[in-house]
Short mmCIF file of C-alpha atoms in Angstrom, two decimals:
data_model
loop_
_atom_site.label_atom_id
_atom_site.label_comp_id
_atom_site.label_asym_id
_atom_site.label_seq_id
_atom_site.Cartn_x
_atom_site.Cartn_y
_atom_site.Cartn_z
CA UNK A 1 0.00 0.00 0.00
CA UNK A 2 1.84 3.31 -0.83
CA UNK A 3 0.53 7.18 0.02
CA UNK A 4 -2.23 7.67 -2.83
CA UNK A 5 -3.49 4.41 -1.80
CA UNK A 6 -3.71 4.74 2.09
CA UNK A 7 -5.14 7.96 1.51
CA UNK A 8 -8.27 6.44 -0.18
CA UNK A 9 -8.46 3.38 2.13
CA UNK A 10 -7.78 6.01 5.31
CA UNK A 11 -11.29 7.17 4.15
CA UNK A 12 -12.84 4.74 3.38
CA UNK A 13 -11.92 3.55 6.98
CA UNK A 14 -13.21 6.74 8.81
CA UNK A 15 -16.57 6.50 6.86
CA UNK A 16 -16.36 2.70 8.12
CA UNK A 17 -15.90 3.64 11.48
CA UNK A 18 -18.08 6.71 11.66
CA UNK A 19 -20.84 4.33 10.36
CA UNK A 20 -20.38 1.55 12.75
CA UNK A 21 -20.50 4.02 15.88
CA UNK A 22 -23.25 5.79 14.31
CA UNK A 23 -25.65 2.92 13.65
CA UNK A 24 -24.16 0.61 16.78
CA UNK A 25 -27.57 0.27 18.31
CA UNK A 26 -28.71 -1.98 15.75
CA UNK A 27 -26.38 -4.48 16.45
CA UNK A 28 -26.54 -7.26 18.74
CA UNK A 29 -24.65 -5.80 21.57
CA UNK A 30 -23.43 -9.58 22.90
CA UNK A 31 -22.42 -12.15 20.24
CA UNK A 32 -24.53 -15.05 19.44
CA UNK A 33 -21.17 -17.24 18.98
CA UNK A 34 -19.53 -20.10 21.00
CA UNK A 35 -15.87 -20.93 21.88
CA UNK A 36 -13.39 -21.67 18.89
CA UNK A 37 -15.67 -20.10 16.56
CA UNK A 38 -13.64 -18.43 14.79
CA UNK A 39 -10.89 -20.70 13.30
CA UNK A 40 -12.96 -22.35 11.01
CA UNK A 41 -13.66 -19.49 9.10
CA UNK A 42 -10.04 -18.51 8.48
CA UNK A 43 -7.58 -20.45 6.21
CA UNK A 44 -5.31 -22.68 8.14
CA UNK A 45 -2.12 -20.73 7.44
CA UNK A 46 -1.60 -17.21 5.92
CA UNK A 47 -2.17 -16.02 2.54
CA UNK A 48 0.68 -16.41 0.32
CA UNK A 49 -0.46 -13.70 -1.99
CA UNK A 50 -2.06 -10.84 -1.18
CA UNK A 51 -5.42 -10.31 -0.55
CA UNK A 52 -7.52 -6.83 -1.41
CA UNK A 53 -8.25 -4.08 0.97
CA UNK A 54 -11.97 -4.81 0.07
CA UNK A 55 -11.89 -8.71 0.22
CA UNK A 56 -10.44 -7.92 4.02
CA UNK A 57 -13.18 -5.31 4.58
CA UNK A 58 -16.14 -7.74 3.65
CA UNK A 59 -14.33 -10.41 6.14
CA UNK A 60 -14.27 -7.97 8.98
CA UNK A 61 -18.14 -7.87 8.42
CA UNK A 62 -18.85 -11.49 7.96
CA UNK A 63 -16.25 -12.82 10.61
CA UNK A 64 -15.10 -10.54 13.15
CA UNK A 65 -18.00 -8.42 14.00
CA UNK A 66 -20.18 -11.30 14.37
CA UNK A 67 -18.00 -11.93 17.59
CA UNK A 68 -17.73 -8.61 18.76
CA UNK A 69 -18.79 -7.07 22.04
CA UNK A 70 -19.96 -4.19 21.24
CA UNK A 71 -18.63 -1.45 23.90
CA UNK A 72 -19.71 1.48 22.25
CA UNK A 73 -23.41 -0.24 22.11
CA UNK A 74 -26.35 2.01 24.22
CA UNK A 75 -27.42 -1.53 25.49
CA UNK A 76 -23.95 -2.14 27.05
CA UNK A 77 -24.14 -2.14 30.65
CA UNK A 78 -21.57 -4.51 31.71
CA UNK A 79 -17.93 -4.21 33.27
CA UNK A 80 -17.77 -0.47 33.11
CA UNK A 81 -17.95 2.58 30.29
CA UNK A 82 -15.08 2.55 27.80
CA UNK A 83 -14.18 6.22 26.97
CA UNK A 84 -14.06 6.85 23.35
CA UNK A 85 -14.55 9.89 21.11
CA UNK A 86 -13.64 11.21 16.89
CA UNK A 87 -10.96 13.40 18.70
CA UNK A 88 -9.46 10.35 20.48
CA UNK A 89 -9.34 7.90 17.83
CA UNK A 90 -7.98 10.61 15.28
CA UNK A 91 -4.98 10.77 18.01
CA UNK A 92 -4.40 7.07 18.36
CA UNK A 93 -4.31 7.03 14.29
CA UNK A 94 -1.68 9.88 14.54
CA UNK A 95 0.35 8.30 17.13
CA UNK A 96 0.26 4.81 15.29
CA UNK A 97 1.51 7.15 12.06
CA UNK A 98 4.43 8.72 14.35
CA UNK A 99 5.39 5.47 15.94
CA UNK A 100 7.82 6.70 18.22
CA UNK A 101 8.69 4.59 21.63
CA UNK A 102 9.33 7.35 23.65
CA UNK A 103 11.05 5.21 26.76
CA UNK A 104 13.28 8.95 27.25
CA UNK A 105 13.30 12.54 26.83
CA UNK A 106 15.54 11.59 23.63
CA UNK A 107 13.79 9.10 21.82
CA UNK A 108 11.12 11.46 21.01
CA UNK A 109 11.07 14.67 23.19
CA UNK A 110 7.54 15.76 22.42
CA UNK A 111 6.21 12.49 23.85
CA UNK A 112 8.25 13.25 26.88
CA UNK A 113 7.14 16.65 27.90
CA UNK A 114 3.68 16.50 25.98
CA UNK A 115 2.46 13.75 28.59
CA UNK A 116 4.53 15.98 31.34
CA UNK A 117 2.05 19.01 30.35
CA UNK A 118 -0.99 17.17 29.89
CA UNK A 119 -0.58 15.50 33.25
CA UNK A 120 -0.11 18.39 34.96
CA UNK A 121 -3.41 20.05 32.65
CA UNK A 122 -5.52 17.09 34.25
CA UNK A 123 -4.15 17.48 37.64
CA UNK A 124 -5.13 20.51 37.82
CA UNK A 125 -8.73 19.77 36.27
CA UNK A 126 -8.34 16.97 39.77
CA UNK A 127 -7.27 20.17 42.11
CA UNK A 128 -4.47 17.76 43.07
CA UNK A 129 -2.15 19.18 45.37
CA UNK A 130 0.98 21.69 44.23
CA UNK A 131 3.32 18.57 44.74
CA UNK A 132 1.87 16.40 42.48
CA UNK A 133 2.48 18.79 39.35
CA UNK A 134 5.38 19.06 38.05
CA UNK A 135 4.74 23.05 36.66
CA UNK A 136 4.31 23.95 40.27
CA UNK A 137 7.67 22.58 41.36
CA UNK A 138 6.40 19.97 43.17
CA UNK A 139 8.60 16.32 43.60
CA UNK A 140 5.90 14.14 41.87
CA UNK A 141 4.47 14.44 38.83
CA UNK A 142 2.10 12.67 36.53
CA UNK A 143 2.68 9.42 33.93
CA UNK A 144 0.19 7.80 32.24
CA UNK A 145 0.06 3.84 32.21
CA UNK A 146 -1.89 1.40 30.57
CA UNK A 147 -3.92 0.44 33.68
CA UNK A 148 -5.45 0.90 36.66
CA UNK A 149 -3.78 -2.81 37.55
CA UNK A 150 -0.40 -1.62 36.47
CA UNK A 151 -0.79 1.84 38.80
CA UNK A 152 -1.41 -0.18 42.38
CA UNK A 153 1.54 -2.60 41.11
CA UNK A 154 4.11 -0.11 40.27
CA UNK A 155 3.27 1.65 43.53
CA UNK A 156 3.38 -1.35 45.94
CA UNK A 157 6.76 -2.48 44.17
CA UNK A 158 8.23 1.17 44.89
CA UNK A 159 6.29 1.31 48.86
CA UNK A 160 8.10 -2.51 49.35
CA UNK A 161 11.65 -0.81 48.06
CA UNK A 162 11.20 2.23 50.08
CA UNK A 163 10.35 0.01 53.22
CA UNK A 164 13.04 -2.25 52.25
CA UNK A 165 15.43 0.77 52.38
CA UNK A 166 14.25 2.39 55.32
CA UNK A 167 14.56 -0.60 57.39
CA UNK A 168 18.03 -1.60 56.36
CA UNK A 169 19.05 1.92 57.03
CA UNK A 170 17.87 1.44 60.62
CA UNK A 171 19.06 -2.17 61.31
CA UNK A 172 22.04 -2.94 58.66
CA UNK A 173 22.03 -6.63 59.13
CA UNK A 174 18.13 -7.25 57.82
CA UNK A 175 17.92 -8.83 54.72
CA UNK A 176 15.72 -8.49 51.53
CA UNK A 177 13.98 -11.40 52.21
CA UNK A 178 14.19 -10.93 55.69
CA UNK A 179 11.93 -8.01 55.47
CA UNK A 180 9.64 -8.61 52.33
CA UNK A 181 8.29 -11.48 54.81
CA UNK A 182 7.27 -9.63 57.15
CA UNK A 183 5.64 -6.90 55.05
CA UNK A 184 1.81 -6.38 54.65
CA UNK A 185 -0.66 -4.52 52.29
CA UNK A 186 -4.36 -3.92 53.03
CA UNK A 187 -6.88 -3.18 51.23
CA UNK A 188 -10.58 -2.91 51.51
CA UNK A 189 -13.32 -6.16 51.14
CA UNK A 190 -14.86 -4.58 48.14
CA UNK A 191 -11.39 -3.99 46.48
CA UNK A 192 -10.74 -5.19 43.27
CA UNK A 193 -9.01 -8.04 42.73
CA UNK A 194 -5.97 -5.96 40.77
CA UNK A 195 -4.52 -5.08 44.31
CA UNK A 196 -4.60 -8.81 45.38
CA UNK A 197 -2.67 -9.44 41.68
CA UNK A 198 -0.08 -6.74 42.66
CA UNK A 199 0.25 -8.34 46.35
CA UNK A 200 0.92 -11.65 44.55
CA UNK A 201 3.39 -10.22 42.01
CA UNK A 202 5.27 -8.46 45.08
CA UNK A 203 5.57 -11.37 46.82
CA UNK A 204 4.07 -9.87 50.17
CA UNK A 205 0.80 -10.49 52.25
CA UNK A 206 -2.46 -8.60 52.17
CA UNK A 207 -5.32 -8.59 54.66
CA UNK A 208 -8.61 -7.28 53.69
CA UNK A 209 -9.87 -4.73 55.99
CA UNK A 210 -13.85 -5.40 56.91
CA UNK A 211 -15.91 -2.68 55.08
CA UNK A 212 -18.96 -1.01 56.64
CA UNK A 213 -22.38 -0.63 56.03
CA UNK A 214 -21.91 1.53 53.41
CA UNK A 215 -18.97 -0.73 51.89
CA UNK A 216 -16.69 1.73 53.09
CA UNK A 217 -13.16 0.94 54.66
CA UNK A 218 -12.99 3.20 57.80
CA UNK A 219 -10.22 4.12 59.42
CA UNK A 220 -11.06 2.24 62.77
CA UNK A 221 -11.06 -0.94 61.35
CA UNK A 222 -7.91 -0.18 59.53
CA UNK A 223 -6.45 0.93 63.07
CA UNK A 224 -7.11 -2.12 64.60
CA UNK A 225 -5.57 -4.47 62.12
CA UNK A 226 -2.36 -2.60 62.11
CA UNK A 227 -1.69 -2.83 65.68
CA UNK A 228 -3.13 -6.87 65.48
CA UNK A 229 -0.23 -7.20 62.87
CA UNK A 230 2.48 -5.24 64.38
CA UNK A 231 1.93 -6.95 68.02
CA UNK A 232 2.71 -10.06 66.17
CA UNK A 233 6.12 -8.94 64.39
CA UNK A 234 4.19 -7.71 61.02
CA UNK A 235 5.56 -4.03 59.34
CA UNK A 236 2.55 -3.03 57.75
CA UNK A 237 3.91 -0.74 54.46
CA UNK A 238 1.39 -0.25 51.78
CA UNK A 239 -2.60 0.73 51.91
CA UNK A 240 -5.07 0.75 48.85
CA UNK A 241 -8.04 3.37 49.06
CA UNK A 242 -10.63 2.50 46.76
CA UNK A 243 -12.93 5.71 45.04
CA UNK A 244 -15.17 4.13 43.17
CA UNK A 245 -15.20 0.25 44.39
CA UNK A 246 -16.18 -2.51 41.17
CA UNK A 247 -19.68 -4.00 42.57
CA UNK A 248 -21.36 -0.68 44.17
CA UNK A 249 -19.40 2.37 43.65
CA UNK A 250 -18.75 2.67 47.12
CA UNK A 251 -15.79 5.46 48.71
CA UNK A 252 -13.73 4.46 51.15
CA UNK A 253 -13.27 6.75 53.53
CA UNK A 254 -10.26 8.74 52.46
CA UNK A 255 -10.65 11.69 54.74
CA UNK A 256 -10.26 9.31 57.50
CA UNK A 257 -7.70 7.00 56.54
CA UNK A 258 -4.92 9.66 54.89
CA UNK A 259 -4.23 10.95 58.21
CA UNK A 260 -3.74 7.38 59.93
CA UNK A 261 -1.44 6.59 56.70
CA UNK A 262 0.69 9.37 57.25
CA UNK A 263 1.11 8.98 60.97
CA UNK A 264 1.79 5.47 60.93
CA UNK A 265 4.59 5.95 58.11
CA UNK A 266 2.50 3.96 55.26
CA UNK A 267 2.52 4.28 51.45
CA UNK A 268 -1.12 5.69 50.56
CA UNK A 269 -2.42 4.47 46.84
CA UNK A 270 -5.55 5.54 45.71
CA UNK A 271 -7.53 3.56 42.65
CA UNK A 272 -10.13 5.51 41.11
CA UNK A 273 -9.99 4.04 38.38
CA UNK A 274 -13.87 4.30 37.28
CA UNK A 275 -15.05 6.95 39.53
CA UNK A 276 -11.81 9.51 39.37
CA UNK A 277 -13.40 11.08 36.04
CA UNK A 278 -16.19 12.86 38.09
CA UNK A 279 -13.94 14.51 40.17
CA UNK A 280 -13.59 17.27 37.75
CA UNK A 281 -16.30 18.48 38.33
CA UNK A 282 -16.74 21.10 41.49
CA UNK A 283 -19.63 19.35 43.00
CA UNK A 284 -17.78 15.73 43.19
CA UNK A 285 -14.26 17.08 43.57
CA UNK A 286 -15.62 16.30 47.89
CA UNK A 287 -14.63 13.16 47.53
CA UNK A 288 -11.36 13.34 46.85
CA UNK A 289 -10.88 15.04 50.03
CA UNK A 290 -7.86 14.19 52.09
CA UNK A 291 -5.64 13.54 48.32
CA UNK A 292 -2.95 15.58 50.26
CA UNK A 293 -1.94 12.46 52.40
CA UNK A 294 -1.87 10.04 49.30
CA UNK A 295 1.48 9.11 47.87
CA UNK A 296 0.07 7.83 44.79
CA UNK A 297 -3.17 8.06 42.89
CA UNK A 298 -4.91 6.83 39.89
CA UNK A 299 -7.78 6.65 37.53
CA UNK A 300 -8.79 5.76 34.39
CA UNK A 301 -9.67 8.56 31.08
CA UNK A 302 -10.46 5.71 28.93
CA UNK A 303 -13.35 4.56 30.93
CA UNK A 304 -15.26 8.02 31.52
CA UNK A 305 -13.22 11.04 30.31
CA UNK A 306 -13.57 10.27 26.26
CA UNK A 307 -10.18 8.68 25.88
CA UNK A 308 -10.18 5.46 24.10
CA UNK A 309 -8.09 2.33 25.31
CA UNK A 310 -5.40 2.51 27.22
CA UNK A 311 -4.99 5.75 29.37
CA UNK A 312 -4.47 5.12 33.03
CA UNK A 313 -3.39 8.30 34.73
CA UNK A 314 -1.07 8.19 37.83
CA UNK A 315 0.46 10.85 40.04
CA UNK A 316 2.96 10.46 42.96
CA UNK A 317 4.08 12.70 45.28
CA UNK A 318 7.48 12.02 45.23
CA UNK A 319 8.71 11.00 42.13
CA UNK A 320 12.26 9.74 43.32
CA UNK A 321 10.43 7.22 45.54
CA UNK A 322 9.03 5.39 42.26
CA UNK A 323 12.29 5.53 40.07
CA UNK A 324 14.51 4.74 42.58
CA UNK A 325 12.44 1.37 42.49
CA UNK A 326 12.73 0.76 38.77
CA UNK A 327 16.10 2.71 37.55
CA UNK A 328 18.57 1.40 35.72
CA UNK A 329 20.79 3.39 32.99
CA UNK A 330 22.58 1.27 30.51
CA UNK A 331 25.18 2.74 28.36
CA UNK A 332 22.53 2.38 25.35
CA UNK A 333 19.77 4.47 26.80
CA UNK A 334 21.73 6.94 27.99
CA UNK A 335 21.60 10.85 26.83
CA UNK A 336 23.29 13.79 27.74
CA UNK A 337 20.08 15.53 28.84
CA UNK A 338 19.13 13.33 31.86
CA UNK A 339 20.56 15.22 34.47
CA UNK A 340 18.73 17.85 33.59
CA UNK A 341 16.20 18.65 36.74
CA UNK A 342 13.33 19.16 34.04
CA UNK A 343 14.19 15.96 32.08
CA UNK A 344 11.84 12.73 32.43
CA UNK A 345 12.49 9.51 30.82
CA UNK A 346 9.45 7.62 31.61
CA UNK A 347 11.07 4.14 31.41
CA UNK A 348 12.03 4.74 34.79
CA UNK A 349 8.41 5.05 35.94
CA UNK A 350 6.96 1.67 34.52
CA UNK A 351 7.05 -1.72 33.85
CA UNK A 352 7.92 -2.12 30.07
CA UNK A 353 10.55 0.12 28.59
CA UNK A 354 8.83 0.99 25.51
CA UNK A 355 5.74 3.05 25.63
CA UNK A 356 3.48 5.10 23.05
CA UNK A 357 2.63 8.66 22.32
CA UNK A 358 -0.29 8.47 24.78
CA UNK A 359 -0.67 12.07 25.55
CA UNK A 360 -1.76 13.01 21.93
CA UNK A 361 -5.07 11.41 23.12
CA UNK A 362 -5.51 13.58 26.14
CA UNK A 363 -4.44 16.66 24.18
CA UNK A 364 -6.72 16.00 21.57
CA UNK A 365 -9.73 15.37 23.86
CA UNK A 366 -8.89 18.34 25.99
CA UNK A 367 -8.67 20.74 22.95
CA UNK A 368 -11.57 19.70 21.36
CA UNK A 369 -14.00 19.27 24.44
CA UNK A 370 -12.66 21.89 27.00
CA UNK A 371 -13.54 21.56 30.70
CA UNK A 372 -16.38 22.78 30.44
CA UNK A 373 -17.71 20.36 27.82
CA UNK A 374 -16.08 16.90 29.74
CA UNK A 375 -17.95 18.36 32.41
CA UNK A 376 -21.04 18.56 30.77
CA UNK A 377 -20.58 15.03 29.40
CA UNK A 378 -19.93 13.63 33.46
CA UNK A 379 -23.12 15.25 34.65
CA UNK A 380 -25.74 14.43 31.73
CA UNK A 381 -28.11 14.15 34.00
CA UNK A 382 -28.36 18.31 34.67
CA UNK A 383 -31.26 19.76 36.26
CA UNK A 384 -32.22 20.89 32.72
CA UNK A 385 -32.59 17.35 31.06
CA UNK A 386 -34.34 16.10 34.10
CA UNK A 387 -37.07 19.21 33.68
CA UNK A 388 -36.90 18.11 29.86
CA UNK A 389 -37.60 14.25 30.49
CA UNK A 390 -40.57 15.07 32.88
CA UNK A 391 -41.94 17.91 30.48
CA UNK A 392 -41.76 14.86 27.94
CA UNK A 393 -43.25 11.89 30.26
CA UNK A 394 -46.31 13.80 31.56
CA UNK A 395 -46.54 15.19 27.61
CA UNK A 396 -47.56 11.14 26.61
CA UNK A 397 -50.11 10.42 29.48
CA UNK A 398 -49.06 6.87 29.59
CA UNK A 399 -47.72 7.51 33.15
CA UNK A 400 -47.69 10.60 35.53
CA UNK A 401 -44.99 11.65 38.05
CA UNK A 402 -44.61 14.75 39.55
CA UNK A 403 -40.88 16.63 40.53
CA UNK A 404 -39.14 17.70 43.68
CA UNK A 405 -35.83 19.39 44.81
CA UNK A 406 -33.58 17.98 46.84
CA UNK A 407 -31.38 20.92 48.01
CA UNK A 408 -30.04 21.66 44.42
CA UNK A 409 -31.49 18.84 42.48
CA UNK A 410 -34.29 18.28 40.41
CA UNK A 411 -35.39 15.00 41.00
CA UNK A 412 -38.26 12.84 39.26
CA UNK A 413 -40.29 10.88 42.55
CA UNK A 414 -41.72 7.24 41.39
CA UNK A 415 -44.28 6.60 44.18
CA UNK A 416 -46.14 3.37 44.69
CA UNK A 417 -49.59 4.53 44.80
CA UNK A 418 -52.28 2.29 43.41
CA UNK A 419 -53.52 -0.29 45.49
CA UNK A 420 -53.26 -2.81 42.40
CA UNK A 421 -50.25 -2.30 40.73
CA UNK A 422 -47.52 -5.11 40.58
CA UNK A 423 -44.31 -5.52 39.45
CA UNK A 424 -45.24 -5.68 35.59
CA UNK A 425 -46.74 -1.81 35.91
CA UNK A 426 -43.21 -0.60 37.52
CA UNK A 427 -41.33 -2.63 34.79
CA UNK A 428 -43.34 -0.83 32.10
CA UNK A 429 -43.28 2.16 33.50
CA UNK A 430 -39.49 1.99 33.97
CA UNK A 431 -39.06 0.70 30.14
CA UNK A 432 -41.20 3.29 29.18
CA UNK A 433 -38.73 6.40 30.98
CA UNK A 434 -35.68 4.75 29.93
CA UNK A 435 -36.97 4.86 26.25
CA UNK A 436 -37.89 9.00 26.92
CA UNK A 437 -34.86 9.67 28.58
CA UNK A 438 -32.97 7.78 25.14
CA UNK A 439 -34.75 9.97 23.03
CA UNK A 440 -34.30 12.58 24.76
CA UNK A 441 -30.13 12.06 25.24
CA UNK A 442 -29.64 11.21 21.20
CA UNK A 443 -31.79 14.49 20.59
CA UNK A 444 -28.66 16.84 21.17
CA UNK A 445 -26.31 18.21 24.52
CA UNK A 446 -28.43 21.05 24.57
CA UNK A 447 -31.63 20.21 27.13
CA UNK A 448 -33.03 23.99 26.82
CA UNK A 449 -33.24 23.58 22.89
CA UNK A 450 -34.95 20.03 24.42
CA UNK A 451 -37.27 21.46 26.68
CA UNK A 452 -38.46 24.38 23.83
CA UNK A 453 -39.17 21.36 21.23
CA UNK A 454 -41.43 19.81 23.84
CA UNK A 455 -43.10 22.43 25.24
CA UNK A 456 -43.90 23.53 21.63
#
């Protein structure tokens, strides 16, 4: 394929994808296929000559879609929401077409200090403290990674080195192994099962800590299986706060916990990796409160911010703390800017050494949304739309609710009232606002323009 002819199949491709996420609805959002189903529709060994751009296209049709999960679908409600957007997959195309590996500062500087910027850009959107930004002079700074799973790894392994260290210092003759175990991780009973992964991989112990009524690890209950442990020879070194937990969305209690993390002398993490999107927004950013103990803290822009697959973003406080775990400078990746104070090579905050030109997604996103408009996109359900979908429910007479406010809130009240309904009225009722509000939401972002149209 040469220039002239990648430009016409690079069309052809965006009208292909623009079509499929355009018309997604109408396909069966879970696959209708079984195990192995695809291998007898493919030759047995590759083509020796080569096929057509169009005889590849009609395959993707006939054999891969029929096994696709469709992410992207409005019936998808499994797992959690993949972040996608045109801005975001025009960036992944570009930083396919650039194909740099941008392990350090010199094998591509823009992909260096691009992600440097845009990290900082989304901290800021986060209110994270001055020390996590790198603009602000602050020791930390921002890196993006490919997961969530990944973040709570690469900050146990650098807690268990900086334990490891600080114990040696104090009693010379403890060993490695010595130490590592004795050393123990907690986490919260509605964690996910990542920070188990990472204990595993780091070869130390981890003790759920008992969550409470509102699946919320408190820091009482933490307290009193750190001194448990430590009466029985234990070092406690590493805890996981969860924003956002898998089954219910539940928040640990950060507020509480930061300060017993920084007075007992442990590494703080935080995964947000689903819920750490809504903090932009003023009237979540609450939640985050007490981010000025945390050593380390994550979420995920490709699962609510608009960024496609993969775009974990991480901060730490200090940054020496993670690549003193992970440093190593052979003669081969060495460059003469690296003692620069303002230099990053990023292969020294990871786990692979190669890594792609991420930040062009976040850039892209940013530019092209602004603030204002990923905030919009987070709250979707504004006062506004709500006024709009009960303007448009009472408008069909099939059902009738009426409205109150709760402080700031326009809510819609369902109340119970007949003496013989049953389950089968709520379900229709239910399928019957879910299929106003989708009308509604695939009308347009603007719910005054909405509201006029149905009032009219």
């Amino acid at each position: 394929m040469n220039a002239s002819e990648f430009r016409r199949r690079g069309r052809e491709m965006v009208e292909y994808v623009a079509g499929y996420l355009e018309a997604i609805e109408r396909r069966q959002v879970y696959p209708s296929v079984e195990p192995g189903y695809l291998r007898p529709l493919l030759p047995s060994c590759a083509p020796q000559e080569p096929d057509t751009f169009e005889e590849i296209m009609e395959d993707v049709e006939k054999i891969i879609m029929p096994g696709v999960t469709h992410w992207n679908s409005p019936y998808f409600f499994a797992y959690f929401p993949t972040g996608n957007s045109f801005p975001s997959i025009l960036a992944d195309m570009l930083c396919g077409a650039i194909g740099c590996i941008g392990f350090s500062w010199a094998a591509s500087p823009a992909c260096t200090e691009l992600e440097m910027v845009m990290m900082d850009w989304l901290g800021k959107m986060l209110q994270l403290p001055d020390a996590f930004l790198v603009e602000r002079g602050g020791e930390g700074g921002g890196v993006i990674q490919g997961s969530a799973s990944e973040s709570t790894l690469i900050s146990l392994l650098a807690a268990r080195t900086k334990a490891t260290w600080r114990l040696q210092a104090a009693s010379p003759g403890l060993t490695k192994a010595a130490i590592q175990e004795k050393l123990v991780a907690y986490c919260s009973d509605q964690a996910h099962c990542s920070v188990e992964r990472a204990s595993l991989v780091g070869g130390v112990r981890l003790k759920t800590i008992p969550s409470d009524d509102k699946f919320a690890m408190r820091a009482a209950a933490l307290q009193k299986a750190l001194e448990e442990d430590k009466a029985a020879g234990l070092i406690p070194f590493f805890v996981v706060v969860t924003l956002g937990t898998t089954s219910c969305c539940s928040f640990d209690r950060l507020s509480e916990v930061g300060p017993l993390c920084d007075k007992e002398g442990l590494w703080l993490h935080v995964d947000a990796a689903y819920a750490g999107s809504a903090f932009i927004c003023p009237e979540f950013r609450h939640l985050l409160d007490g981010v000025e103990f945390v050593d380390s803290f994550n979420f995920n822009p490709h699962k609510w911010l608009l960024v496609n697959f993969d775009c974990s973003a991480m901060w730490v406080k200090n940054r020496t703390d993670l690549t003193g775990a992970f440093k190593l400078d052979p003669v081969y990746l060495k460059h003469r800017h690296q003692a620069s104070g303002f230099i990053t090579d990023y292969r020294h905050w990871q786990l692979p050494l190669g890594r792609r030109f991420r930040s062009l997604k976040l850039w892209f996103v940013f530019r092209m949304y602004g603030v204002t408009g990923l905030q919009a996109y987070i709250r979707k359900g504004s006062n506004e739309l709500n006024e709009a979908l009960l303007e448009k429910i009472n408008a069909t007479k099939k059902i009738h609710l009426v409205p109150c406010h709760l402080r700031d809130q326009f809510v819609l009240r369902f109340a119970i009232c007949s003496s013989v309904v049953n389950s089968s009225h709520v379900q229709l009722a239910w399928e019957h606002i879910r299929g106003l509000a989708t009308d509604l939401l695939r009308a347009g972002p603007e719910p005054k323009a909405a509201l006029a149209e149905i009032k009219s």
